[in-house]
Short mmCIF file of C-alpha atoms in Angstrom, two decimals:
data_model
loop_
_atom_site.label_atom_id
_atom_site.label_comp_id
_atom_site.label_asym_id
_atom_site.label_seq_id
_atom_site.Cartn_x
_atom_site.Cartn_y
_atom_site.Cartn_z
CA MET A 1 0.29 -70.97 -107.57
CA HIS A 2 -2.76 -70.46 -105.49
CA PHE A 3 -3.12 -66.69 -104.62
CA GLY A 4 -6.68 -66.18 -103.99
CA TYR A 5 -7.06 -63.59 -101.06
CA ILE A 6 -5.80 -60.54 -102.94
CA ASP A 7 -4.76 -59.90 -106.52
CA PRO A 8 -1.04 -59.97 -106.46
CA GLY A 9 -0.73 -58.36 -109.77
CA THR A 10 0.87 -60.27 -112.65
CA GLY A 11 3.38 -57.49 -113.20
CA SER A 12 4.30 -57.45 -109.46
CA LEU A 13 5.01 -61.26 -109.56
CA VAL A 14 7.17 -61.02 -112.70
CA LEU A 15 9.06 -57.91 -111.16
CA GLN A 16 9.77 -59.93 -108.04
CA ALA A 17 11.45 -62.74 -109.93
CA ILE A 18 13.56 -60.21 -111.82
CA ILE A 19 14.70 -57.95 -109.05
CA GLY A 20 14.91 -60.94 -106.82
CA VAL A 21 17.77 -62.31 -108.96
CA VAL A 22 19.50 -58.87 -108.99
CA LEU A 23 19.20 -58.13 -105.14
CA GLY A 24 19.94 -61.72 -104.42
CA ALA A 25 23.15 -61.52 -106.37
CA ILE A 26 24.18 -58.29 -104.68
CA VAL A 27 23.59 -59.92 -101.17
CA PHE A 28 25.53 -63.02 -102.22
CA LEU A 29 28.37 -61.05 -103.56
CA ARG A 30 28.57 -58.81 -100.51
CA THR A 31 28.64 -61.77 -98.21
CA HIS A 32 31.35 -63.49 -100.24
CA ILE A 33 33.59 -60.44 -100.97
CA ILE A 34 33.56 -59.46 -97.45
CA SER A 35 34.71 -62.86 -96.26
CA PHE A 36 37.30 -62.87 -99.05
CA PHE A 37 38.80 -59.69 -97.73
CA GLY A 38 38.79 -61.31 -94.31
CA LYS A 39 36.55 -58.67 -92.76
CA PHE A 40 34.10 -60.58 -90.38
CA ARG A 41 30.70 -59.26 -89.98
CA SER A 42 28.13 -61.30 -88.02
CA HIS A 43 25.07 -60.00 -90.10
CA SER A 44 25.15 -58.87 -93.55
CA SER A 45 24.39 -55.11 -94.21
CA ASP A 46 22.18 -53.24 -91.92
CA GLU A 47 19.03 -55.05 -91.26
CA PRO A 48 17.60 -54.85 -87.75
CA LEU A 49 16.89 -58.59 -86.77
CA VAL A 50 14.74 -59.48 -83.78
CA ASP A 51 16.60 -61.22 -80.96
CA ASP A 52 14.64 -64.22 -79.59
CA ASP A 53 15.81 -63.39 -76.14
CA LYS A 54 14.58 -59.86 -76.15
CA MET B 1 -20.34 -49.29 -83.97
CA THR B 2 -22.21 -49.66 -87.34
CA THR B 3 -25.94 -50.33 -87.17
CA SER B 4 -27.43 -53.28 -88.76
CA ASN B 5 -29.51 -51.30 -91.34
CA LYS B 6 -26.37 -50.33 -93.33
CA PRO B 7 -25.65 -52.54 -96.30
CA GLY B 8 -22.69 -54.71 -95.60
CA PRO B 9 -21.71 -58.28 -94.64
CA SER B 10 -24.56 -60.54 -93.92
CA HIS B 11 -23.38 -61.84 -90.43
CA ASN B 12 -24.83 -59.95 -87.60
CA ASN B 13 -22.50 -57.40 -86.11
CA GLN B 14 -19.74 -58.46 -88.45
CA LEU B 15 -17.47 -55.42 -88.90
CA GLY B 16 -17.82 -53.27 -91.98
CA SER B 17 -14.25 -53.84 -92.93
CA SER B 18 -14.34 -57.60 -92.44
CA PHE B 19 -15.92 -59.37 -95.43
CA ARG B 20 -13.19 -60.14 -97.84
CA ASP B 21 -11.67 -63.25 -96.32
CA PRO B 22 -13.26 -66.61 -96.59
CA ALA B 23 -11.00 -67.81 -93.96
CA GLY B 24 -12.78 -65.81 -91.28
CA PHE B 25 -14.02 -62.47 -89.98
CA ILE B 26 -14.36 -60.11 -87.05
CA TYR B 27 -17.65 -59.48 -85.31
CA LYS B 28 -19.07 -57.88 -82.19
CA SER B 29 -20.92 -59.89 -79.63
CA PRO B 30 -24.30 -58.57 -78.31
CA LYS B 31 -22.35 -57.26 -75.22
CA GLY B 32 -20.03 -55.31 -77.56
CA GLU B 33 -16.99 -57.63 -77.23
CA LEU B 34 -14.75 -58.08 -80.32
CA PHE B 35 -14.21 -61.62 -81.61
CA ARG B 36 -12.60 -63.34 -84.72
CA GLN B 37 -14.13 -66.48 -86.35
CA ILE B 38 -12.01 -68.76 -88.34
CA ASN B 39 -13.63 -70.87 -90.78
CA PRO B 40 -12.59 -74.55 -91.89
CA VAL B 41 -10.85 -73.13 -94.97
CA GLY B 42 -8.62 -71.16 -92.58
CA PHE B 43 -7.67 -73.79 -90.05
CA ASP B 44 -4.41 -75.09 -91.59
CA ASP B 45 -3.00 -71.59 -91.98
CA PHE B 46 -4.09 -70.59 -88.47
CA ARG B 47 -2.29 -73.60 -87.13
CA ALA B 48 0.72 -72.83 -89.23
CA LEU B 49 0.99 -69.57 -87.31
CA THR B 50 0.15 -70.95 -83.86
CA ASP B 51 1.79 -74.38 -83.96
CA SER B 52 5.21 -72.97 -85.01
CA SER B 53 7.17 -70.86 -82.41
CA LEU B 54 6.25 -67.87 -84.81
CA TYR B 55 3.14 -66.83 -82.77
CA GLU B 56 5.03 -66.84 -79.52
CA LEU B 57 7.91 -64.89 -81.09
CA LEU B 58 5.69 -62.16 -82.51
CA VAL B 59 3.65 -61.78 -79.44
CA LYS B 60 6.71 -61.61 -77.08
CA ASN B 61 8.16 -58.91 -79.37
CA ARG B 62 4.83 -57.00 -79.27
CA LEU B 63 4.53 -57.35 -83.14
CA LEU B 64 1.33 -59.19 -83.18
CA VAL B 65 -1.73 -58.98 -80.85
CA ALA B 66 -2.17 -62.04 -78.68
CA HIS B 67 -5.30 -63.96 -78.46
CA ASN B 68 -7.30 -66.56 -76.47
CA ILE B 69 -9.04 -69.42 -77.98
CA VAL B 70 -12.60 -69.34 -76.80
CA GLU B 71 -14.21 -72.05 -78.86
CA ASP B 72 -12.72 -74.72 -80.97
CA SER B 73 -15.14 -76.98 -82.70
CA SER B 74 -12.69 -77.65 -85.57
CA LYS B 75 -12.98 -81.43 -85.20
CA LYS B 76 -16.46 -81.17 -86.62
CA ALA B 77 -17.11 -80.75 -90.30
CA THR B 78 -18.98 -77.63 -89.88
CA GLY B 79 -16.77 -76.56 -87.02
CA LYS B 80 -15.27 -73.12 -86.45
CA ILE B 81 -12.64 -71.54 -84.12
CA ILE B 82 -13.34 -68.44 -82.22
CA ILE B 83 -10.59 -66.37 -80.79
CA LYS B 84 -10.65 -63.30 -78.61
CA PRO B 85 -7.81 -60.83 -79.68
CA GLU B 86 -6.15 -58.43 -77.43
CA MET B 87 -7.77 -54.98 -77.91
CA VAL B 88 -6.18 -51.67 -78.76
CA ARG B 89 -7.60 -48.72 -77.02
CA TYR B 90 -8.44 -46.65 -80.17
CA ILE B 91 -8.58 -47.64 -83.83
CA SER B 92 -6.71 -45.13 -86.07
CA TYR B 93 -6.23 -45.14 -89.80
CA PRO B 94 -3.03 -44.70 -92.04
CA PHE B 95 -4.25 -41.42 -93.32
CA GLU B 96 -4.22 -40.27 -89.72
CA TRP B 97 -0.43 -41.06 -89.20
CA SER B 98 2.47 -38.93 -89.37
CA PHE B 99 5.38 -39.81 -91.48
CA SER B 100 7.28 -41.70 -88.74
CA GLN B 101 4.15 -43.55 -87.69
CA LEU B 102 3.62 -44.85 -91.31
CA LYS B 103 7.27 -45.59 -91.58
CA ASP B 104 7.30 -47.62 -88.28
CA ALA B 105 4.20 -49.32 -89.48
CA ALA B 106 5.95 -50.31 -92.70
CA LEU B 107 9.04 -51.53 -90.91
CA ALA B 108 7.05 -53.48 -88.55
CA THR B 109 5.25 -55.23 -91.43
CA LEU B 110 8.45 -56.09 -93.10
CA LYS B 111 10.02 -57.42 -89.83
CA ILE B 112 6.97 -59.52 -89.36
CA GLN B 113 7.18 -60.92 -92.98
CA LYS B 114 10.93 -61.74 -92.49
CA LEU B 115 10.27 -63.65 -89.17
CA ALA B 116 7.46 -65.41 -90.87
CA LEU B 117 9.43 -66.62 -93.72
CA GLU B 118 11.96 -68.06 -91.26
CA HIS B 119 9.15 -70.26 -90.02
CA ASP B 120 7.85 -71.08 -93.51
CA VAL B 121 4.85 -68.69 -93.10
CA THR B 122 4.00 -65.67 -95.13
CA LEU B 123 1.74 -62.63 -95.03
CA LYS B 124 -1.04 -62.94 -97.57
CA ASP B 125 -1.78 -59.23 -97.35
CA ALA B 126 0.31 -56.09 -96.31
CA SER B 127 -2.45 -53.52 -95.94
CA ALA B 128 -1.65 -50.66 -93.68
CA TYR B 129 -4.95 -51.29 -92.07
CA ASN B 130 -3.42 -54.50 -90.55
CA ILE B 131 -1.40 -52.23 -88.13
CA GLN B 132 -2.71 -50.28 -85.15
CA PHE B 133 -0.84 -48.25 -82.49
CA SER B 134 -0.91 -49.68 -79.01
CA LYS B 135 1.05 -48.44 -76.04
CA GLY B 136 2.69 -45.92 -78.57
CA ARG B 137 4.15 -48.59 -80.88
CA PRO B 138 2.83 -50.31 -84.11
CA ILE B 139 1.34 -53.84 -83.78
CA PHE B 140 -0.12 -56.23 -86.22
CA ILE B 141 -3.87 -56.95 -85.64
CA ASP B 142 -4.90 -59.35 -88.24
CA THR B 143 -4.13 -62.84 -87.07
CA LEU B 144 -5.64 -64.36 -90.21
CA SER B 145 -3.08 -62.64 -92.54
CA PHE B 146 -0.64 -65.43 -92.01
CA GLU B 147 -0.58 -68.55 -94.33
CA SER B 148 1.78 -71.32 -95.05
CA TYR B 149 4.61 -70.34 -97.23
CA LYS B 150 5.28 -72.69 -100.29
CA GLN B 151 8.93 -72.83 -101.39
CA GLY B 152 9.53 -70.76 -104.54
CA GLU B 153 6.36 -68.66 -104.14
CA PRO B 154 6.70 -64.99 -104.76
CA TRP B 155 5.28 -62.48 -102.12
CA GLN B 156 1.48 -62.27 -102.76
CA ALA B 157 1.39 -59.01 -100.79
CA TYR B 158 4.24 -57.19 -102.47
CA ARG B 159 2.17 -54.92 -104.71
CA GLN B 160 -0.03 -54.05 -101.74
CA PHE B 161 2.96 -53.22 -99.53
CA CYS B 162 4.47 -50.91 -102.08
CA GLN B 163 1.09 -49.06 -102.58
CA HIS B 164 0.20 -48.76 -98.84
CA PHE B 165 3.59 -48.01 -97.45
CA PHE B 166 6.48 -47.37 -99.83
CA ALA B 167 4.51 -45.00 -102.21
CA PRO B 168 3.15 -42.55 -99.66
CA LEU B 169 6.39 -42.57 -97.57
CA ALA B 170 8.36 -41.82 -100.79
CA LEU B 171 5.99 -38.94 -101.66
CA MET B 172 6.17 -37.40 -98.28
CA ALA B 173 9.94 -37.75 -98.35
CA TYR B 174 10.42 -36.22 -101.82
CA ALA B 175 7.35 -34.42 -102.96
CA ASP B 176 5.18 -33.04 -100.08
CA LEU B 177 4.45 -34.06 -96.54
CA ASP B 178 0.69 -33.67 -96.92
CA LEU B 179 0.53 -36.35 -99.67
CA SER B 180 -0.33 -39.06 -97.12
CA GLN B 181 -3.85 -37.64 -97.42
CA MET B 182 -4.14 -39.38 -100.79
CA LEU B 183 -4.69 -42.56 -98.75
CA ARG B 184 -8.11 -41.29 -97.88
CA VAL B 185 -8.97 -41.39 -101.59
CA TYR B 186 -7.04 -44.50 -102.45
CA ILE B 187 -8.16 -47.05 -99.89
CA ASP B 188 -5.84 -49.74 -101.28
CA GLY B 189 -2.78 -47.59 -101.41
CA ILE B 190 -1.54 -45.01 -103.75
CA PRO B 191 -1.32 -46.31 -107.49
CA LEU B 192 2.33 -46.66 -108.43
CA GLY B 193 1.89 -44.96 -111.84
CA LEU B 194 0.48 -41.84 -110.13
CA THR B 195 3.28 -41.97 -107.56
CA THR B 196 5.92 -42.05 -110.29
CA LYS B 197 4.44 -39.05 -111.96
CA LEU B 198 4.40 -37.09 -108.70
CA LEU B 199 7.99 -37.90 -107.57
CA PRO B 200 10.74 -35.47 -108.68
CA ARG B 201 13.51 -37.02 -110.86
CA LYS B 202 16.01 -37.18 -108.23
CA ALA B 203 13.86 -39.51 -106.22
CA ARG B 204 12.91 -41.59 -109.25
CA ILE B 205 16.45 -42.50 -110.16
CA LYS B 206 17.21 -43.76 -106.63
CA PRO B 207 17.68 -47.56 -107.05
CA SER B 208 15.10 -48.83 -104.54
CA ILE B 209 12.43 -46.20 -105.57
CA TYR B 210 13.25 -47.15 -109.18
CA MET B 211 12.77 -50.78 -108.66
CA HIS B 212 9.77 -50.84 -106.26
CA ILE B 213 7.84 -47.95 -107.69
CA VAL B 214 8.74 -46.88 -111.12
CA LEU B 215 9.79 -50.19 -112.73
CA HIS B 216 6.93 -51.86 -110.73
CA SER B 217 4.40 -49.48 -112.27
CA LYS B 218 5.89 -50.25 -115.68
CA ALA B 219 5.57 -54.03 -115.01
CA GLN B 220 1.93 -53.66 -113.92
CA LYS B 221 0.99 -51.74 -117.26
CA ALA B 222 2.97 -54.26 -119.33
CA LYS B 223 1.16 -57.26 -117.85
CA ALA B 224 -2.21 -55.49 -117.47
CA SER B 225 -3.87 -57.37 -120.44
CA GLU B 226 -2.30 -60.69 -119.67
CA HIS B 227 -4.51 -63.25 -118.23
CA LYS B 228 -2.29 -66.35 -117.96
CA LYS B 229 -1.77 -67.88 -114.46
CA PRO B 230 1.56 -66.72 -113.30
CA THR B 231 4.15 -69.54 -112.94
CA ARG B 232 7.47 -67.85 -112.07
CA THR B 233 9.24 -69.06 -108.96
CA ILE B 234 11.59 -67.14 -106.77
CA PRO B 235 14.07 -68.70 -104.42
CA LYS B 236 13.50 -67.73 -100.75
CA ARG B 237 16.80 -66.13 -100.44
CA ASN B 238 16.00 -63.70 -103.32
CA LEU B 239 12.59 -62.95 -101.67
CA LEU B 240 14.52 -62.10 -98.51
CA ALA B 241 16.80 -59.92 -100.49
CA ILE B 242 13.86 -57.91 -101.88
CA ILE B 243 12.48 -57.48 -98.39
CA THR B 244 15.77 -56.44 -96.89
CA ASN B 245 16.16 -53.82 -99.60
CA LEU B 246 12.59 -52.38 -98.94
CA GLU B 247 13.70 -52.27 -95.21
CA ALA B 248 16.81 -50.52 -95.87
CA ALA B 249 15.30 -48.03 -98.35
CA ILE B 250 12.41 -47.22 -95.99
CA SER B 251 14.71 -46.81 -93.01
CA LYS B 252 16.65 -44.18 -94.68
CA LEU B 253 13.62 -42.01 -95.66
CA LYS B 254 13.11 -38.77 -93.88
CA PRO B 255 10.07 -36.44 -94.07
CA LEU B 256 10.37 -33.48 -96.36
CA LYS B 257 11.43 -30.49 -94.21
CA SER B 258 9.07 -27.49 -94.52
CA SER B 259 7.84 -24.95 -92.14
CA THR B 260 4.17 -25.48 -91.63
CA GLU B 261 1.77 -22.98 -90.02
CA TRP B 262 1.66 -24.77 -86.66
CA GLY B 263 4.93 -26.64 -86.65
CA GLU B 264 6.54 -24.43 -83.97
CA TYR B 265 3.27 -23.32 -82.32
CA TYR B 266 4.21 -23.87 -78.69
CA ASP B 267 7.46 -21.93 -79.28
CA ASN B 268 5.72 -18.98 -80.98
CA THR B 269 2.48 -18.26 -79.27
CA ASN B 270 1.17 -15.46 -77.32
CA TYR B 271 1.61 -17.28 -74.05
CA THR B 272 4.15 -16.46 -71.45
CA THR B 273 5.63 -19.48 -69.75
CA SER B 274 3.69 -18.57 -66.62
CA SER B 275 0.37 -18.43 -68.35
CA ALA B 276 1.09 -21.75 -70.12
CA ASP B 277 1.72 -23.09 -66.73
CA ALA B 278 -1.31 -21.50 -65.32
CA LYS B 279 -3.44 -23.14 -68.00
CA ALA B 280 -1.83 -26.57 -67.15
CA LYS B 281 -2.67 -26.05 -63.46
CA ILE B 282 -6.30 -25.23 -64.24
CA ILE B 283 -6.60 -28.52 -66.39
CA ARG B 284 -5.18 -30.45 -63.44
CA GLN B 285 -7.60 -28.81 -61.15
CA PHE B 286 -10.50 -29.62 -63.31
CA ILE B 287 -9.81 -33.23 -63.81
CA GLU B 288 -8.75 -34.03 -60.34
CA PRO B 289 -12.16 -34.91 -58.83
CA LEU B 290 -13.36 -36.58 -62.02
CA ALA B 291 -12.81 -40.32 -62.78
CA ILE B 292 -11.28 -39.79 -66.24
CA ASN B 293 -9.57 -42.73 -67.86
CA SER B 294 -9.20 -41.70 -71.41
CA ALA B 295 -9.42 -38.44 -73.40
CA MET B 296 -8.96 -36.83 -76.71
CA ASP B 297 -7.09 -33.52 -77.28
CA MET B 298 -8.95 -32.04 -80.32
CA ALA B 299 -6.07 -29.65 -81.39
CA GLY B 300 -3.20 -30.77 -79.21
CA ASN B 301 -0.23 -29.67 -81.48
CA ASN B 302 2.90 -31.47 -80.01
CA GLY B 303 0.96 -32.72 -77.01
CA ARG B 304 2.01 -30.24 -74.38
CA TYR B 305 -1.32 -30.32 -72.65
CA SER B 306 -2.14 -33.96 -73.49
CA ARG B 307 0.86 -34.75 -71.38
CA VAL B 308 -0.78 -33.09 -68.39
CA LEU B 309 -3.55 -35.63 -68.85
CA ASN B 310 -1.03 -38.52 -69.22
CA LYS B 311 0.69 -37.58 -66.08
CA ALA B 312 -2.66 -38.08 -64.31
CA GLY B 313 -2.80 -41.66 -65.78
CA ILE B 314 -5.19 -40.74 -68.61
CA PHE B 315 -4.85 -42.35 -72.01
CA THR B 316 -4.88 -39.46 -74.52
CA ILE B 317 -5.45 -39.38 -78.23
CA CYS B 318 -3.76 -36.05 -79.34
CA ASN B 319 -5.16 -34.93 -82.69
CA ASP B 320 -3.80 -32.06 -84.73
CA ILE B 321 -3.98 -30.76 -88.18
CA ASP B 322 -0.26 -30.10 -88.59
CA PRO B 323 1.87 -32.97 -89.87
CA ASN B 324 5.09 -31.45 -88.30
CA ALA B 325 3.42 -31.09 -84.92
CA VAL B 326 2.09 -34.67 -84.98
CA GLU B 327 5.54 -35.90 -86.15
CA SER B 328 7.20 -34.11 -83.22
CA ASN B 329 4.75 -35.52 -80.80
CA TYR B 330 5.20 -39.03 -82.12
CA LEU B 331 9.09 -38.80 -81.98
CA TYR B 332 8.79 -37.67 -78.43
CA THR B 333 6.43 -40.43 -77.51
CA LYS B 334 8.97 -42.95 -78.95
CA ALA B 335 11.96 -41.36 -77.34
CA HIS B 336 10.40 -41.47 -73.93
CA ASN B 337 8.56 -44.85 -74.21
CA GLU B 338 5.23 -43.20 -73.53
CA GLU B 339 2.32 -45.70 -73.43
CA ARG B 340 -0.56 -43.42 -72.82
CA MET B 341 -0.06 -41.08 -75.78
CA LEU B 342 -1.47 -41.55 -79.27
CA PRO B 343 -0.64 -38.55 -81.55
CA LEU B 344 -2.88 -38.53 -84.72
CA LEU B 345 -3.01 -36.23 -87.87
CA VAL B 346 -6.72 -35.08 -87.98
CA ASN B 347 -8.44 -32.10 -89.51
CA LEU B 348 -11.37 -31.53 -87.37
CA VAL B 349 -13.26 -29.69 -90.00
CA ASN B 350 -12.91 -32.57 -92.52
CA PRO B 351 -12.02 -35.70 -90.60
CA GLY B 352 -11.85 -39.02 -92.43
CA GLY B 353 -13.70 -42.23 -92.13
CA ALA B 354 -16.82 -43.73 -93.75
CA ILE B 355 -14.82 -44.77 -96.85
CA GLY B 356 -14.76 -47.96 -98.69
CA TRP B 357 -17.68 -50.19 -99.78
CA ALA B 358 -21.04 -48.65 -98.88
CA ASN B 359 -19.05 -45.97 -96.97
CA ASN B 360 -18.87 -48.52 -94.26
CA GLU B 361 -15.48 -50.17 -94.22
CA ARG B 362 -13.78 -47.62 -92.11
CA GLU B 363 -15.50 -45.49 -89.36
CA VAL B 364 -15.82 -41.94 -88.49
CA ILE B 365 -14.14 -40.72 -85.33
CA THR B 366 -17.37 -40.47 -83.25
CA ASP B 367 -18.19 -44.23 -84.05
CA ARG B 368 -14.69 -45.33 -83.10
CA LEU B 369 -14.30 -43.22 -79.97
CA GLN B 370 -14.99 -43.94 -76.39
CA VAL B 371 -13.37 -41.45 -74.02
CA ASP B 372 -14.46 -39.72 -70.90
CA LEU B 373 -13.19 -36.21 -71.99
CA ILE B 374 -12.23 -34.04 -74.80
CA MET B 375 -10.21 -30.89 -74.68
CA ALA B 376 -10.68 -27.99 -77.18
CA LEU B 377 -7.87 -25.67 -76.25
CA ALA B 378 -7.02 -22.59 -78.33
CA LEU B 379 -9.46 -23.90 -80.90
CA VAL B 380 -12.81 -22.32 -80.81
CA HIS B 381 -11.76 -19.15 -82.58
CA HIS B 382 -10.43 -21.19 -85.51
CA LEU B 383 -13.68 -23.06 -85.82
CA ALA B 384 -15.98 -20.08 -85.34
CA ILE B 385 -14.03 -17.43 -87.18
CA SER B 386 -11.76 -19.22 -89.72
CA ASN B 387 -14.33 -21.82 -90.61
CA ASN B 388 -17.39 -19.61 -90.00
CA LEU B 389 -19.00 -22.34 -87.75
CA PRO B 390 -21.87 -21.20 -85.35
CA PHE B 391 -21.27 -21.98 -81.67
CA ASP B 392 -24.43 -24.23 -81.69
CA SER B 393 -22.89 -26.47 -84.31
CA ILE B 394 -19.65 -26.72 -82.53
CA ALA B 395 -21.53 -27.57 -79.25
CA GLN B 396 -23.65 -30.27 -80.90
CA TYR B 397 -20.65 -31.90 -82.68
CA PHE B 398 -18.57 -31.88 -79.47
CA SER B 399 -21.30 -33.38 -77.38
CA GLN B 400 -21.11 -36.47 -79.56
CA PHE B 401 -17.69 -37.23 -78.35
CA SER B 402 -17.53 -37.56 -74.57
CA PRO B 403 -19.39 -36.75 -71.32
CA TYR B 404 -16.80 -34.11 -70.22
CA LEU B 405 -15.52 -31.22 -72.18
CA ILE B 406 -12.68 -28.72 -71.42
CA ILE B 407 -12.69 -25.85 -73.71
CA GLU B 408 -10.93 -22.43 -73.89
CA PHE B 409 -12.75 -19.45 -74.96
CA VAL B 410 -10.61 -16.85 -76.81
CA PRO B 411 -12.17 -13.40 -77.05
CA LYS B 412 -11.88 -10.88 -79.79
CA THR B 413 -9.46 -8.84 -77.82
CA ASP B 414 -6.99 -11.66 -77.92
CA SER B 415 -4.18 -11.08 -80.35
CA GLN B 416 -4.66 -14.41 -82.23
CA VAL B 417 -8.29 -13.45 -83.01
CA LYS B 418 -7.07 -10.06 -84.12
CA LYS B 419 -4.83 -11.76 -86.45
CA LEU B 420 -7.55 -13.92 -87.89
CA LEU B 421 -9.79 -10.77 -88.45
CA SER B 422 -6.89 -8.69 -89.83
CA THR B 423 -7.60 -9.54 -93.37
CA ARG B 424 -11.39 -9.84 -93.25
CA ARG B 425 -14.35 -7.69 -92.46
CA ASP B 426 -15.75 -8.64 -89.07
CA ILE B 427 -18.97 -10.35 -89.85
CA PHE B 428 -18.93 -12.20 -86.47
CA SER B 429 -21.32 -9.95 -84.43
CA ASN B 430 -22.29 -13.23 -82.43
CA TYR B 431 -18.77 -14.02 -81.55
CA ASP B 432 -18.70 -13.22 -77.67
CA GLU B 433 -18.52 -15.03 -74.43
CA GLN B 434 -22.08 -14.77 -73.55
CA ALA B 435 -23.13 -16.17 -76.88
CA PHE B 436 -20.64 -18.89 -76.43
CA LYS B 437 -21.94 -19.74 -73.03
CA ASN B 438 -25.57 -19.83 -74.05
CA ALA B 439 -24.81 -22.12 -77.11
CA PHE B 440 -23.01 -24.72 -74.82
CA ALA B 441 -25.58 -24.45 -72.10
CA SER B 442 -28.20 -26.16 -74.40
CA ARG B 443 -26.12 -29.34 -74.39
CA TYR B 444 -23.91 -29.02 -71.33
CA ASN B 445 -23.96 -28.10 -67.70
CA LEU B 446 -21.25 -25.67 -66.67
CA ILE B 447 -19.12 -27.18 -63.91
CA ASP B 448 -16.42 -24.67 -63.63
CA GLU B 449 -14.78 -21.69 -65.36
CA LYS B 450 -11.36 -20.06 -64.77
CA ILE B 451 -9.61 -17.23 -66.38
CA ILE B 452 -6.03 -18.06 -67.43
CA SER B 453 -3.74 -15.57 -65.66
CA GLY B 454 -1.68 -13.59 -68.00
CA SER B 455 -4.11 -13.97 -70.83
CA LYS B 456 -7.46 -12.90 -71.86
CA ARG B 457 -8.68 -16.45 -72.22
CA THR B 458 -11.09 -18.46 -70.05
CA LEU B 459 -11.06 -22.29 -69.45
CA TYR B 460 -14.47 -23.94 -69.13
CA LEU B 461 -15.26 -27.38 -67.83
CA PHE B 462 -18.68 -28.69 -69.12
CA LYS B 463 -20.54 -31.95 -68.40
CA ARG B 464 -22.84 -33.18 -71.08
CA LYS B 465 -26.52 -33.18 -70.06
#
């Protein structure tokens, strides 16, 4: 790893790895449980994504 | 603009805040124009932004300032790239923003980071100073913050994002609306341990706050004495999950409701509707023959009179000391897509700036400002009586701001002044209209004066000598 511009903080890097697993798993389960129950949603949860055509 | 005899970066006219990045810096030309120079070490990352469709996408969505390349000698060994970025009309700082301004700046930063990752680019820093307000909306101004994303890399700027954005927003939502002022002291964002201590328990146990602030602070402490090079990787989809979680958590935050002294000012004043309209009419009459393009309203509350200027095509910065009033003003600006209004949270008797290294990284208002007019409405009695400021001192400070001044004199017979003096002995023998006029006459020429009908107040139009 080559972080040079700012100090990312060792604790912050470790934390990301840990909560990334937890949050990633939640996103994964959500998308798969939703499709399992046949409910179709074009985007997962409520993130506002930018439309290229706007 | 900072002068060259202040200690700071070695390059001539390089901005006091622009010295940390070997990839490049911002400077002003002798003519006062702003340019950004990119050094060889920054070429690859700059091209990662501009060669991909990310640059176009961000500019089209008004998330990043556009730029023109004015010089490109990157083929040479000692070459450089010079770009001219799109300018914003006035530079403001995070401690001058209301809750929703900081929130919108945070969400813009996260949106940019998500879009960047889709193009295998990432933000190497997430400082709130990367965002400015332009045409009423937050926009990213640091073109050099982008660098290539390497698969598996954690977000270098995650800590900074939590300190600059999530921490103050959480404090304003759960502890006190005034806590954004801590950003004046903590130039790199509010420490997470301190934030944890200030948040009430009901906030600390909320999952997102617990993860990104409380646990984050524990992780920082735990690893503080470790000096190994970090090697953990994180798959991109997990990184995106973290950013989405931050986005969702911040979207849901609301400012702590409290009634502040000036929050409902324009509903609860001693103005009848007709005298408020009379005041607006006088302002219109004053500005009509003048070529005013930009203005600052020194105590504009929710922007009622700033909008009189906006209607005349004037870009107006509307300062006020009350966070609820500024918030109200900003929400109105958003709802009505106003492009000429910039509400800001400023305490005129203790404005910010001159912070950072050598007290030179961020500027005081008078160094940043270039407007034709300032308005000081329903203000002078607060300065002279509540703050014991002599008229001379007020005139001297105001004369640093702009050529024209519209100022309202509020006499002792006015009920607001009576209120101010109700709990103190009147030591202000010098507080009268003649003394006021004399003090301002030393620095200004009087152009016009009109009594506001239905009130005991007079509006003055001055031009700086």
